[in-house]
């Protein structure tokens, strides 16, 4: 596998703060290629052979805005089994509903745009239902839970110019921990 050349913006870059816009269909060939490049990059970043070879930080999600493109598109690559992956290509997402229950990732969230260790709790809905369009523009609906629900919320925040670090209380990074379930 060849590592796609993509340039991921760092958190200091103000472009990450833009609000992304909905896209129309059909997608451009350029956007389709970028989606495939992101899938390949995220997949390789989760395979030991490649993340060692290319010195990658493992990541499961990336939004277009992290490449400087303010379009409502994100990709999640989930390792469902050893080196077996499931891809989510989510375009123009909208949250329909969410659980009351909140969760947080115990080891902390990570982001390919945030190159430092960040301590603290990011409250996320345990489950939610999202409508979106697939790569062909078909309207779809998905119900996500646990870590995939966190990943969806993390990426949907990117589309609104929000980074996970914004959601951590700097004076009290573990605030309200007892009100949420750790995953
Ligand atoms: Ni991120």
Coordinates of N, CA and C and ligand atoms in Angstrom, one line a residue:
X1 N 0.8 -1.2 0.0 CA 0.0 0.0 0.0 C 0.9 1.3 0.0
X2 N 0.4 2.2 -0.7 CA 1.2 3.5 -0.8 C 0.4 4.5 0.0
X3 N 1.2 5.3 0.8 CA 0.6 6.3 1.6 C 0.2 7.5 0.8
X4 N -1.1 7.8 0.8 CA -1.6 9.0 0.1 C -1.0 10.3 0.7
X5 N -0.7 11.2 -0.2 CA -0.2 12.5 0.3 C -1.3 13.4 0.7
X6 N -1.5 13.5 2.0 CA -2.5 14.5 2.4 C -1.8 15.4 3.5
X7 N -2.3 16.6 3.6 CA -1.7 17.5 4.5 C -2.7 17.9 5.6
X8 N -2.5 17.4 6.8 CA -3.5 17.6 7.9 C -3.1 18.9 8.6
X9 N -4.1 19.8 8.7 CA -3.9 21.1 9.4 C -3.7 20.9 10.9
X10 N -2.8 21.7 11.5 CA -2.6 21.7 12.9 C -3.6 22.6 13.6
X11 N -3.9 22.3 14.9 CA -4.9 23.0 15.6 C -4.7 24.6 15.6
X12 N -3.5 25.0 15.4 CA -3.2 26.5 15.4 C -3.7 27.1 14.2
X13 N -4.0 26.3 13.1 CA -4.5 26.9 11.9 C -5.9 27.3 12.0
X14 N -6.2 28.6 11.7 CA -7.5 29.1 11.9 C -8.6 28.6 10.9
X15 N -8.1 28.0 9.8 CA -9.1 27.4 8.9 C -9.9 26.3 9.6
X16 N -9.3 25.6 10.6 CA -10.1 24.6 11.3 C -11.3 25.2 12.0
X17 N -11.3 26.5 12.2 CA -12.4 27.2 12.9 C -13.6 27.5 12.0
X18 N -13.4 27.3 10.7 CA -14.5 27.6 9.8 C -15.7 26.7 10.0
X19 N -16.9 27.2 9.6 CA -18.0 26.3 9.6 C -18.1 25.7 8.2
X20 N -18.1 24.4 8.1 CA -18.2 23.8 6.7 C -19.6 23.9 6.1
X21 N -19.7 23.8 4.8 CA -20.9 24.0 4.1 C -21.4 22.6 3.5
X22 N -22.7 22.5 3.4 CA -23.2 21.3 2.7 C -22.7 21.2 1.3
X23 N -22.6 20.0 0.8 CA -22.1 19.8 -0.6 C -23.3 19.3 -1.4
X24 N -23.2 19.6 -2.8 CA -24.2 19.1 -3.7 C -23.7 17.9 -4.5
X25 N -24.6 17.2 -5.1 CA -24.2 16.0 -5.9 C -24.5 16.2 -7.4
X26 N -23.8 15.5 -8.2 CA -22.7 14.6 -7.9 C -21.5 15.2 -7.4
X27 N -20.8 14.4 -6.5 CA -19.5 14.9 -6.0 C -18.5 15.1 -7.2
X28 N -17.6 16.0 -7.0 CA -16.5 16.2 -8.0 C -15.6 15.0 -7.9
X29 N -14.9 14.7 -9.0 CA -13.9 13.6 -9.0 C -12.8 13.9 -8.0
X30 N -12.5 15.2 -7.8 CA -11.5 15.6 -6.8 C -11.9 15.2 -5.4
X31 N -13.2 15.4 -5.1 CA -13.7 15.1 -3.7 C -13.7 13.6 -3.6
X32 N -14.1 12.9 -4.6 CA -14.2 11.4 -4.5 C -12.8 10.8 -4.3
X33 N -11.8 11.4 -5.0 CA -10.4 10.9 -4.8 C -9.9 11.2 -3.4
X34 N -10.3 12.4 -2.9 CA -9.9 12.8 -1.5 C -10.5 11.8 -0.5
X35 N -11.7 11.5 -0.7 CA -12.4 10.5 0.2 C -11.6 9.2 0.2
X36 N -11.3 8.7 -1.0 CA -10.5 7.5 -1.0 C -9.1 7.6 -0.4
X37 N -8.5 8.7 -0.6 CA -7.2 8.9 0.0 C -7.3 8.9 1.5
X38 N -8.4 9.6 2.0 CA -8.5 9.6 3.5 C -8.8 8.2 4.0
X39 N -9.6 7.4 3.4 CA -9.9 6.0 3.8 C -8.5 5.3 3.9
X40 N -7.7 5.4 2.8 CA -6.5 4.7 2.8 C -5.5 5.2 3.9
X41 N -5.5 6.5 4.1 CA -4.6 7.0 5.1 C -5.0 6.5 6.5
X42 N -6.3 6.6 6.8 CA -6.7 6.2 8.1 C -6.5 4.7 8.3
X43 N -6.7 4.0 7.3 CA -6.5 2.5 7.4 C -5.1 2.2 7.7
X44 N -4.2 2.8 6.9 CA -2.8 2.5 7.1 C -2.3 3.0 8.4
X45 N -2.9 4.1 8.9 CA -2.4 4.6 10.2 C -2.8 3.7 11.4
X46 N -3.7 2.7 11.1 CA -4.1 1.8 12.1 C -3.4 0.4 12.0
X47 N -2.6 0.3 11.0 CA -1.9 -1.0 10.7 C -0.4 -0.8 11.1
X48 N 0.1 -1.7 12.1 CA 1.4 -1.5 12.6 C 2.5 -1.3 11.6
X49 N 2.5 -2.2 10.6 CA 3.5 -2.2 9.6 C 3.6 -0.8 9.0
X50 N 2.5 -0.1 8.7 CA 2.5 1.2 8.0 C 2.7 2.3 9.0
X51 N 2.1 2.3 10.2 CA 2.3 3.4 11.0 C 3.7 3.5 11.5
X52 N 4.4 2.3 11.6 CA 5.8 2.4 12.0 C 6.7 2.9 10.8
X53 N 6.4 2.3 9.6 CA 7.1 2.6 8.4 C 7.1 4.1 8.1
X54 N 5.9 4.7 8.3 CA 5.7 6.1 7.9 C 5.6 7.1 9.1
X55 N 5.8 6.5 10.3 CA 5.8 7.3 11.5 C 4.4 8.1 11.6
X56 N 3.3 7.4 11.5 CA 2.0 8.0 11.6 C 1.4 7.8 13.0
X57 N 0.6 8.8 13.3 CA -0.2 8.7 14.5 C -1.5 7.9 14.1
X58 N -1.9 6.9 14.8 CA -3.1 6.2 14.4 C -4.3 7.1 14.6
X59 N -5.2 7.1 13.7 CA -6.4 7.9 13.7 C -7.5 7.1 13.1
X60 N -8.8 7.3 13.6 CA -9.9 6.7 12.9 C -10.8 7.6 12.2
X61 N -10.6 8.9 12.4 CA -11.6 9.8 11.7 C -10.8 11.1 11.2
X62 N -11.4 11.6 10.1 CA -10.9 12.8 9.5 C -12.0 13.5 8.8
X63 N -12.0 14.9 9.0 CA -13.0 15.7 8.3 C -12.3 16.5 7.2
X64 N -13.1 16.8 6.2 CA -12.5 17.5 5.1 C -11.8 18.8 5.5
X65 N -12.4 19.5 6.5 CA -11.9 20.8 7.0 C -10.5 20.6 7.5
X66 N -10.1 19.4 8.0 CA -8.8 19.2 8.5 C -7.7 19.2 7.4
X67 N -8.2 19.1 6.1 CA -7.4 19.2 5.0 C -7.6 20.6 4.4
X68 N -8.3 21.5 5.1 CA -8.4 22.9 4.6 C -9.6 23.1 3.7
X69 N -10.5 22.1 3.6 CA -11.7 22.2 2.7 C -13.0 22.2 3.5
X70 N -13.6 23.4 3.5 CA -14.8 23.5 4.4 C -16.1 22.9 3.8
X71 N -16.1 21.6 3.6 CA -17.2 20.9 3.1 C -17.7 19.9 4.2
X72 N -19.0 19.7 4.2 CA -19.6 18.8 5.3 C -19.4 17.3 4.9
X73 N -18.1 16.9 5.0 CA -17.8 15.5 4.7 C -16.8 15.0 5.7
X74 N -17.1 13.8 6.3 CA -16.0 13.2 7.1 C -16.0 11.7 6.8
X75 N -14.9 11.1 7.2 CA -14.7 9.7 7.0 C -14.2 9.1 8.4
X76 N -14.8 7.9 8.7 CA -14.4 7.2 9.8 C -14.0 5.8 9.4
X77 N -12.8 5.3 9.8 CA -12.4 3.9 9.5 C -12.3 3.2 10.8
X78 N -13.1 2.2 11.0 CA -13.2 1.5 12.3 C -12.6 0.1 12.1
X79 N -11.7 -0.2 13.0 CA -11.1 -1.6 13.0 C -12.1 -2.5 13.7
X80 N -12.7 -3.3 12.9 CA -13.8 -4.2 13.5 C -13.2 -5.5 13.9
X81 N -12.1 -5.9 13.3 CA -11.4 -7.1 13.7 C -9.9 -6.9 13.3
X82 N -9.0 -7.8 13.7 CA -7.6 -7.6 13.4 C -7.4 -7.2 11.9
X83 N -7.0 -6.0 11.7 CA -6.7 -5.5 10.3 C -7.9 -5.7 9.4
X84 N -9.1 -5.6 9.9 CA -10.3 -5.7 9.1 C -11.1 -4.4 9.4
X85 N -11.4 -3.6 8.4 CA -11.9 -2.3 8.6 C -13.3 -2.0 8.0
X86 N -14.0 -1.2 8.7 CA -15.3 -0.7 8.2 C -15.2 0.8 8.0
X87 N -15.6 1.2 6.8 CA -15.5 2.6 6.5 C -16.9 3.3 6.6
X88 N -16.9 4.5 7.1 CA -18.1 5.3 7.1 C -17.7 6.6 6.3
X89 N -18.5 6.9 5.2 CA -18.3 8.1 4.5 C -19.6 8.9 4.7
X90 N -19.5 10.0 5.4 CA -20.7 10.7 5.9 C -20.7 12.1 5.3
X91 N -21.7 12.4 4.6 CA -21.8 13.7 3.9 C -23.1 14.4 4.3
X92 N -22.9 15.7 4.6 CA -24.1 16.5 5.0 C -24.8 15.9 6.2
X93 N -24.1 15.6 7.3 CA -24.8 14.9 8.4 C -25.6 15.9 9.2
X94 N -26.6 15.3 9.8 CA -27.5 16.0 10.7 C -28.0 15.1 11.9
X95 N -27.8 15.6 13.1 CA -28.2 14.7 14.2 C -29.8 14.8 14.3
X96 N -30.4 13.6 14.4 CA -31.8 13.5 14.5 C -32.2 13.4 15.9
X97 N -31.5 12.6 16.7 CA -31.9 12.4 18.1 C -30.7 11.8 18.8
X98 N -30.7 11.9 20.1 CA -29.6 11.4 20.9 C -30.0 10.9 22.2
X99 N -29.2 10.0 22.8 CA -29.6 9.5 24.2 C -29.4 10.6 25.2
X100 N -30.1 10.3 26.3 CA -29.8 11.2 27.5 C -28.5 10.9 28.1
X101 N -28.1 9.6 28.0 CA -26.9 9.1 28.7 C -25.7 9.7 28.0
X102 N -24.7 10.2 28.9 CA -23.5 10.7 28.4 C -22.3 9.7 28.7
X103 N -21.4 9.7 27.8 CA -20.2 8.9 28.0 C -18.9 9.7 27.7
X104 N -17.8 9.2 28.1 CA -16.5 9.8 27.7 C -15.5 8.7 27.5
X105 N -14.5 9.0 26.7 CA -13.4 8.1 26.5 C -12.4 8.2 27.6
X106 N -12.2 7.2 28.4 CA -11.4 7.2 29.6 C -9.9 7.6 29.3
X107 N -9.4 7.1 28.2 CA -8.0 7.4 27.9 C -7.8 8.7 27.2
X108 N -9.0 9.4 27.0 CA -8.9 10.7 26.4 C -9.2 10.6 24.9
X109 N -9.7 11.7 24.3 CA -9.9 11.7 22.8 C -8.6 12.1 22.2
X110 N -8.5 11.7 20.9 CA -7.3 12.1 20.1 C -7.8 12.8 18.8
X111 N -6.9 13.5 18.2 CA -7.3 14.1 17.0 C -6.1 14.3 16.1
X112 N -6.1 14.0 14.9 CA -4.9 14.1 14.0 C -4.5 15.5 13.8
X113 N -5.3 16.5 14.2 CA -4.9 17.9 14.2 C -4.4 18.4 15.5
X114 N -4.4 17.6 16.6 CA -3.9 18.0 17.9 C -2.8 17.1 18.3
X115 N -1.6 17.7 18.1 CA -0.4 16.9 18.3 C 0.2 17.0 19.7
X116 N -0.6 16.8 20.7 CA -0.1 16.8 22.1 C -1.1 16.0 22.9
X117 N -0.6 15.6 24.1 CA -1.5 14.9 25.0 C -2.4 15.9 25.7
X118 N -3.7 15.6 25.7 CA -4.6 16.5 26.4 C -5.4 15.6 27.4
X119 N -5.4 16.1 28.7 CA -6.1 15.4 29.7 C -7.5 15.9 29.9
X120 N -8.4 15.1 30.2 CA -9.7 15.6 30.5 C -10.9 14.9 29.9
X121 N -12.1 15.2 30.3 CA -13.3 14.6 29.8 C -14.0 15.4 28.8
X122 N -14.4 14.7 27.7 CA -15.2 15.3 26.7 C -16.6 14.6 26.7
X123 N -17.6 15.2 27.2 CA -18.9 14.6 27.3 C -19.5 14.3 25.9
X124 N -19.9 13.1 25.7 CA -20.5 12.7 24.4 C -21.8 11.9 24.7
X125 N -22.7 12.0 23.7 CA -23.9 11.2 23.8 C -23.6 9.7 23.6
X126 N -24.1 8.8 24.4 CA -23.8 7.4 24.3 C -24.3 6.8 23.0
X127 N -25.5 7.4 22.5 CA -26.1 6.9 21.3 C -26.7 8.1 20.5
X128 N -26.7 8.0 19.2 CA -27.4 9.0 18.5 C -27.8 8.5 17.1
X129 N -28.8 9.2 16.5 CA -29.2 8.9 15.2 C -28.9 10.0 14.3
X130 N -28.3 9.7 13.1 CA -27.8 10.8 12.2 C -28.4 10.5 10.8
X131 N -28.8 11.5 10.2 CA -29.2 11.4 8.8 C -28.0 12.0 8.0
X132 N -27.8 11.5 6.8 CA -26.6 12.0 6.0 C -26.8 11.5 4.6
X133 N -26.0 12.0 3.7 CA -26.0 11.4 2.3 C -24.7 10.6 2.1
X134 N -24.9 9.5 1.3 CA -23.8 8.7 1.0 C -23.1 9.3 -0.2
X135 N -22.0 8.6 -0.7 CA -21.2 9.1 -1.7 C -21.9 9.4 -3.0
X136 N -23.0 8.7 -3.2 CA -23.9 8.9 -4.4 C -25.0 9.9 -4.2
X137 N -25.1 10.4 -3.0 CA -26.1 11.4 -2.7 C -27.4 10.9 -2.2
X138 N -27.4 9.6 -2.0 CA -28.6 9.0 -1.4 C -28.8 9.3 0.0
X139 N -30.0 9.6 0.4 CA -30.3 10.0 1.8 C -30.2 8.7 2.7
X140 N -29.5 8.7 3.8 CA -29.4 7.6 4.6 C -29.6 8.0 6.1
X141 N -29.8 7.0 6.9 CA -29.9 7.2 8.3 C -29.1 6.1 9.0
X142 N -28.4 6.5 10.1 CA -27.6 5.5 10.8 C -27.8 5.8 12.3
X143 N -27.8 4.7 13.1 CA -27.8 4.8 14.5 C -26.4 4.3 15.0
X144 N -25.8 5.2 15.8 CA -24.4 4.9 16.3 C -24.4 4.8 17.8
X145 N -23.5 4.1 18.3 CA -23.4 4.0 19.8 C -21.9 3.8 20.2
X146 N -21.7 4.1 21.4 CA -20.4 3.9 22.1 C -19.3 4.6 21.3
X147 N -18.2 4.0 21.0 CA -17.0 4.7 20.4 C -17.3 5.3 19.0
X148 N -18.2 4.7 18.3 CA -18.6 5.2 17.0 C -19.4 6.5 17.2
X149 N -20.3 6.5 18.2 CA -21.0 7.7 18.5 C -20.1 8.8 18.9
X150 N -19.1 8.5 19.7 CA -18.1 9.5 20.0 C -17.4 10.0 18.8
X151 N -17.0 9.1 17.9 CA -16.2 9.5 16.7 C -17.1 10.4 15.8
X152 N -18.4 10.0 15.7 CA -19.3 10.9 14.9 C -19.4 12.3 15.5
X153 N -19.6 12.3 16.8 CA -19.7 13.7 17.4 C -18.5 14.5 17.3
X154 N -17.3 13.8 17.4 CA -16.0 14.5 17.3 C -15.9 15.1 15.8
X155 N -16.3 14.3 14.8 CA -16.2 14.7 13.4 C -17.2 15.8 13.1
X156 N -18.4 15.6 13.6 CA -19.5 16.7 13.4 C -19.1 18.0 14.0
X157 N -18.4 17.9 15.2 CA -17.8 19.1 15.8 C -16.9 19.8 14.8
X158 N -16.0 19.0 14.2 CA -15.0 19.6 13.2 C -15.8 20.4 12.2
X159 N -16.9 19.9 11.7 CA -17.7 20.6 10.7 C -18.2 21.9 11.1
X160 N -18.3 22.1 12.5 CA -18.7 23.4 13.1 C -17.6 24.2 13.6
X161 N -16.4 23.8 13.3 CA -15.2 24.5 13.7 C -14.8 24.3 15.1
X162 N -15.2 23.2 15.7 CA -15.0 22.9 17.1 C -14.0 21.7 17.3
X163 N -13.0 21.9 18.1 CA -12.1 20.8 18.4 C -12.4 20.2 19.8
X164 N -12.0 19.0 20.0 CA -12.4 18.3 21.3 C -11.8 19.0 22.5
X165 N -10.6 19.7 22.3 CA -10.0 20.4 23.4 C -10.8 21.5 23.9
X166 N -11.6 22.1 23.0 CA -12.5 23.2 23.4 C -13.5 22.8 24.5
X167 N -13.8 21.5 24.5 CA -14.9 21.0 25.3 C -14.4 20.5 26.7
X168 N -13.1 20.7 26.9 CA -12.5 20.3 28.2 C -12.4 21.6 29.1
X169 N -12.9 21.5 30.3 CA -12.8 22.6 31.2 C -11.4 22.7 31.7
X170 N -10.7 23.8 31.4 CA -9.2 23.9 31.7 C -9.0 23.9 33.2
X171 N -9.9 24.5 33.9 CA -9.6 24.6 35.4 C -10.1 23.3 36.1
X172 N -10.9 22.5 35.4 CA -11.4 21.3 36.1 C -11.6 20.3 35.0
X173 N -10.5 19.7 34.4 CA -10.6 18.8 33.3 C -11.5 17.5 33.5
X174 N -11.7 17.2 34.7 CA -12.5 16.0 35.0 C -13.9 16.3 35.6
X175 N -14.3 17.5 35.4 CA -15.6 18.0 35.9 C -16.7 17.1 35.4
X176 N -17.6 16.8 36.4 CA -18.9 16.0 36.1 C -18.6 14.6 35.7
X177 N -17.4 14.1 36.0 CA -17.1 12.7 35.6 C -18.1 11.7 36.1
X178 N -18.6 12.0 37.3 CA -19.5 11.0 38.0 C -20.8 11.0 37.3
X179 N -21.1 11.9 36.5 CA -22.4 12.0 35.8 C -22.4 11.2 34.4
X180 N -21.2 10.7 34.1 CA -21.1 10.0 32.8 C -20.5 8.6 33.0
X181 N -20.6 7.8 31.9 CA -20.1 6.5 31.9 C -18.8 6.5 31.1
X182 N -17.7 5.9 31.7 CA -16.5 5.8 31.0 C -16.5 4.7 30.0
X183 N -16.0 4.9 28.8 CA -15.8 3.8 27.8 C -14.4 3.7 27.5
Ligands
LIG1 NI1 -10.3 15.4 15.1

